[in-house]
Amino acid sequence: PLDPWYIGGPVIKGFGRGSKVLGIPTANLSTKGYSDLLAEHPSGVYFGWAGLSSRGVFKMVMSIGWNPYFDNKEKTIEPWILYKFDEDFYGEELRLIIVGYIRPEANFPSLESLIAKIHEDGEIAEKALELPLYSSYKNDPYLRSS
Ligand code: ADP
Ligand code: MG
């Protein structure tokens, strides 16, 4: 398994494409200060735990990379928190512990196939995070220490 990595910061504005185009909101984090971590880890889809200062700890599935479908020019960190929130939380402190890797970044022939794949990733993350190996990190103080 992966050596878990810890990243955090305020939720920033992305390109506004996650929720609007895909129906899958991603709470973007700044990559500032994480260039070494990002260089060490291949682009792709990861899973782990997300702590939001005033809301609690949730499962998340995350894309790290260039988003080939959208042809991004900069690497992004984009966790989709696997919980239905009633409102946005830009500016809130978000803490992530990334514990596992699902797949490399890929390009998709259509938005539909991209969305289907992300939902599949979400289901894999939901299940994997129940395993003792991964569920133990849910109680890590880092997720609640902001
Ligand atoms: P942006 O491009 O600005 O990141 P998105 O379309 O990706 O916009 O939407 C992300 C925003 O939606 C987050 O910053 C957060 O405030 C909000 N949001 C609501 N529910 C969730 C969720 N389950 N996971 C991630 N972000 C969510
Ligand atoms: Mg986003």
Short mmCIF file of C-alpha atoms and ligand atoms in Angstrom, two decimals:
data_model
loop_
_atom_site.label_atom_id
_atom_site.label_comp_id
_atom_site.label_asym_id
_atom_site.label_seq_id
_atom_site.Cartn_x
_atom_site.Cartn_y
_atom_site.Cartn_z
CA PRO A 1 0.00 0.00 0.00
CA LEU A 2 0.80 3.68 -0.27
CA ASP A 3 2.77 5.65 2.28
CA PRO A 4 -0.05 8.00 3.28
CA TRP A 5 0.42 11.65 2.48
CA TYR A 6 -1.02 14.63 4.29
CA ILE A 7 -2.10 17.82 2.58
CA GLY A 8 -4.31 20.68 3.63
CA GLY A 9 -5.31 24.29 3.18
CA PRO A 10 -8.30 26.47 2.42
CA VAL A 11 -10.67 25.34 -0.34
CA ILE A 12 -9.94 27.50 -3.38
CA LYS A 13 -11.82 28.26 -6.59
CA GLY A 14 -11.05 25.96 -9.49
CA PHE A 15 -12.23 26.33 -13.03
CA GLY A 16 -15.87 25.81 -12.02
CA ARG A 17 -16.05 22.71 -14.17
CA GLY A 18 -16.35 19.97 -11.56
CA SER A 19 -19.91 20.38 -10.46
CA LYS A 20 -21.28 22.42 -13.31
CA VAL A 21 -20.26 20.15 -16.16
CA LEU A 22 -19.94 16.77 -14.47
CA GLY A 23 -22.29 16.83 -11.50
CA ILE A 24 -19.23 15.96 -9.40
CA PRO A 25 -17.96 18.89 -7.30
CA THR A 26 -14.28 18.85 -6.39
CA ALA A 27 -12.97 20.99 -3.53
CA ASN A 28 -9.70 22.29 -4.97
CA LEU A 29 -6.59 22.83 -2.84
CA SER A 30 -3.67 25.04 -3.72
CA THR A 31 -0.64 23.09 -4.93
CA LYS A 32 1.69 25.67 -3.34
CA GLY A 33 4.13 23.98 -1.01
CA TYR A 34 3.32 20.54 -2.38
CA SER A 35 5.47 20.45 -5.49
CA ASP A 36 7.75 17.73 -4.05
CA LEU A 37 4.80 15.54 -3.06
CA LEU A 38 3.18 16.04 -6.45
CA ALA A 39 6.39 15.25 -8.28
CA GLU A 40 6.81 12.05 -6.25
CA HIS A 41 3.32 10.74 -7.02
CA PRO A 42 2.05 9.92 -10.48
CA SER A 43 -1.01 11.70 -11.80
CA GLY A 44 -4.11 9.67 -11.26
CA VAL A 45 -6.99 8.88 -8.96
CA TYR A 46 -6.43 8.39 -5.25
CA PHE A 47 -8.66 7.92 -2.21
CA GLY A 48 -8.56 8.79 1.44
CA TRP A 49 -10.15 10.87 4.18
CA ALA A 50 -11.16 14.51 4.18
CA GLY A 51 -11.58 16.67 7.28
CA LEU A 52 -13.53 19.92 7.01
CA SER A 53 -13.04 22.20 9.98
CA SER A 54 -16.67 22.73 10.95
CA ARG A 55 -18.29 19.70 9.29
CA GLY A 56 -16.44 16.53 10.19
CA VAL A 57 -14.53 13.74 8.47
CA PHE A 58 -15.66 12.16 5.20
CA LYS A 59 -14.52 9.68 2.59
CA MET A 60 -13.08 11.20 -0.55
CA VAL A 61 -11.79 10.22 -3.96
CA MET A 62 -9.32 12.56 -5.58
CA SER A 63 -7.79 13.35 -8.90
CA ILE A 64 -4.22 14.60 -9.01
CA GLY A 65 -3.01 15.77 -12.35
CA TRP A 66 -3.62 17.51 -15.56
CA ASN A 67 -7.18 16.47 -16.36
CA PRO A 68 -6.46 15.40 -19.94
CA TYR A 69 -10.11 15.69 -20.88
CA PHE A 70 -10.00 19.42 -20.18
CA ASP A 71 -6.41 19.93 -21.29
CA ASN A 72 -5.33 21.76 -18.12
CA LYS A 73 -2.02 23.60 -18.16
CA GLU A 74 -1.38 23.20 -14.43
CA LYS A 75 -1.53 20.22 -12.14
CA THR A 76 -4.51 20.29 -9.77
CA ILE A 77 -5.52 18.61 -6.51
CA GLU A 78 -9.25 17.91 -6.66
CA PRO A 79 -10.97 15.85 -3.99
CA TRP A 80 -14.59 14.86 -4.48
CA ILE A 81 -15.96 14.41 -0.98
CA LEU A 82 -18.33 11.45 -0.92
CA TYR A 83 -21.05 13.24 0.97
CA LYS A 84 -23.96 15.42 -0.11
CA PHE A 85 -23.57 18.97 1.26
CA ASP A 86 -26.32 21.56 1.11
CA GLU A 87 -23.97 24.43 0.35
CA ASP A 88 -20.49 25.34 -0.87
CA PHE A 89 -17.58 25.73 1.53
CA TYR A 90 -15.00 27.85 -0.28
CA GLY A 91 -12.37 29.19 2.12
CA GLU A 92 -12.91 26.49 4.72
CA GLU A 93 -9.87 24.57 5.95
CA LEU A 94 -9.69 21.16 4.29
CA ARG A 95 -7.35 18.42 5.47
CA LEU A 96 -6.66 15.31 3.41
CA ILE A 97 -4.96 12.03 4.17
CA ILE A 98 -4.39 10.13 0.96
CA VAL A 99 -4.06 6.42 1.67
CA GLY A 100 -4.54 4.60 -1.62
CA TYR A 101 -4.20 4.74 -5.37
CA ILE A 102 -6.89 3.58 -7.79
CA ARG A 103 -5.68 4.19 -11.35
CA PRO A 104 -3.57 6.40 -13.58
CA GLU A 105 -5.02 9.44 -15.21
CA ALA A 106 -6.72 8.62 -18.48
CA ASN A 107 -8.40 10.35 -21.34
CA PHE A 108 -12.00 9.54 -22.19
CA PRO A 109 -13.82 9.58 -25.50
CA SER A 110 -16.86 11.32 -24.02
CA LEU A 111 -18.02 13.17 -20.93
CA GLU A 112 -20.46 10.32 -20.23
CA SER A 113 -17.66 7.76 -20.04
CA LEU A 114 -15.60 10.10 -17.83
CA ILE A 115 -18.52 10.58 -15.43
CA ALA A 116 -19.22 6.83 -15.33
CA LYS A 117 -15.57 6.14 -14.51
CA ILE A 118 -15.52 8.71 -11.70
CA HIS A 119 -18.61 7.13 -10.15
CA GLU A 120 -16.88 3.75 -10.35
CA ASP A 121 -13.81 5.30 -8.64
CA GLY A 122 -16.13 6.62 -5.92
CA GLU A 123 -17.53 3.15 -5.28
CA ILE A 124 -14.04 1.65 -5.10
CA ALA A 125 -13.04 4.35 -2.59
CA GLU A 126 -16.20 3.83 -0.48
CA LYS A 127 -15.46 0.12 -0.14
CA ALA A 128 -11.70 0.33 0.30
CA LEU A 129 -11.99 2.90 3.09
CA GLU A 130 -13.98 0.36 5.14
CA LEU A 131 -10.94 -1.93 5.29
CA PRO A 132 -9.12 -1.73 8.64
CA LEU A 133 -5.90 -0.84 6.83
CA TYR A 134 -7.50 2.38 5.57
CA SER A 135 -10.34 3.08 8.01
CA SER A 136 -7.90 3.61 10.89
CA TYR A 137 -6.79 6.95 9.40
CA LYS A 138 -10.27 8.35 9.88
CA ASN A 139 -9.34 9.11 13.49
CA ASP A 140 -6.03 10.79 12.72
CA PRO A 141 -5.91 14.12 14.62
CA TYR A 142 -4.53 15.82 11.49
CA LEU A 143 -8.05 15.77 10.01
CA ARG A 144 -9.44 17.76 12.94
CA SER A 145 -6.53 19.92 13.92
CA SER A 146 -7.29 23.05 11.92
P1 ADP B 1 -14.34 24.70 -8.56
O1 ADP B 1 -13.91 24.61 -9.99
O2 ADP B 1 -14.37 26.11 -8.05
O3 ADP B 1 -13.57 23.76 -7.70
P2 ADP B 1 -16.47 22.78 -8.56
O4 ADP B 1 -17.49 22.75 -9.65
O5 ADP B 1 -15.41 21.72 -8.59
O6 ADP B 1 -15.87 24.22 -8.55
O7 ADP B 1 -17.25 22.73 -7.18
C1 ADP B 1 -16.47 22.66 -6.01
C2 ADP B 1 -17.08 23.33 -4.80
O8 ADP B 1 -18.33 22.73 -4.48
C3 ADP B 1 -16.19 23.10 -3.61
O9 ADP B 1 -15.20 24.12 -3.50
C4 ADP B 1 -17.16 23.13 -2.45
O10 ADP B 1 -17.28 24.46 -1.95
C5 ADP B 1 -18.48 22.68 -3.07
N1 ADP B 1 -18.88 21.29 -2.75
C6 ADP B 1 -20.14 20.94 -2.39
N2 ADP B 1 -20.25 19.63 -2.17
C7 ADP B 1 -19.01 19.10 -2.38
C8 ADP B 1 -18.48 17.75 -2.30
N3 ADP B 1 -19.25 16.72 -1.96
N4 ADP B 1 -17.17 17.58 -2.60
C9 ADP B 1 -16.40 18.62 -2.94
N5 ADP B 1 -16.83 19.90 -3.05
C10 ADP B 1 -18.13 20.16 -2.77
MG MG B 2 -13.24 21.74 -8.28
#
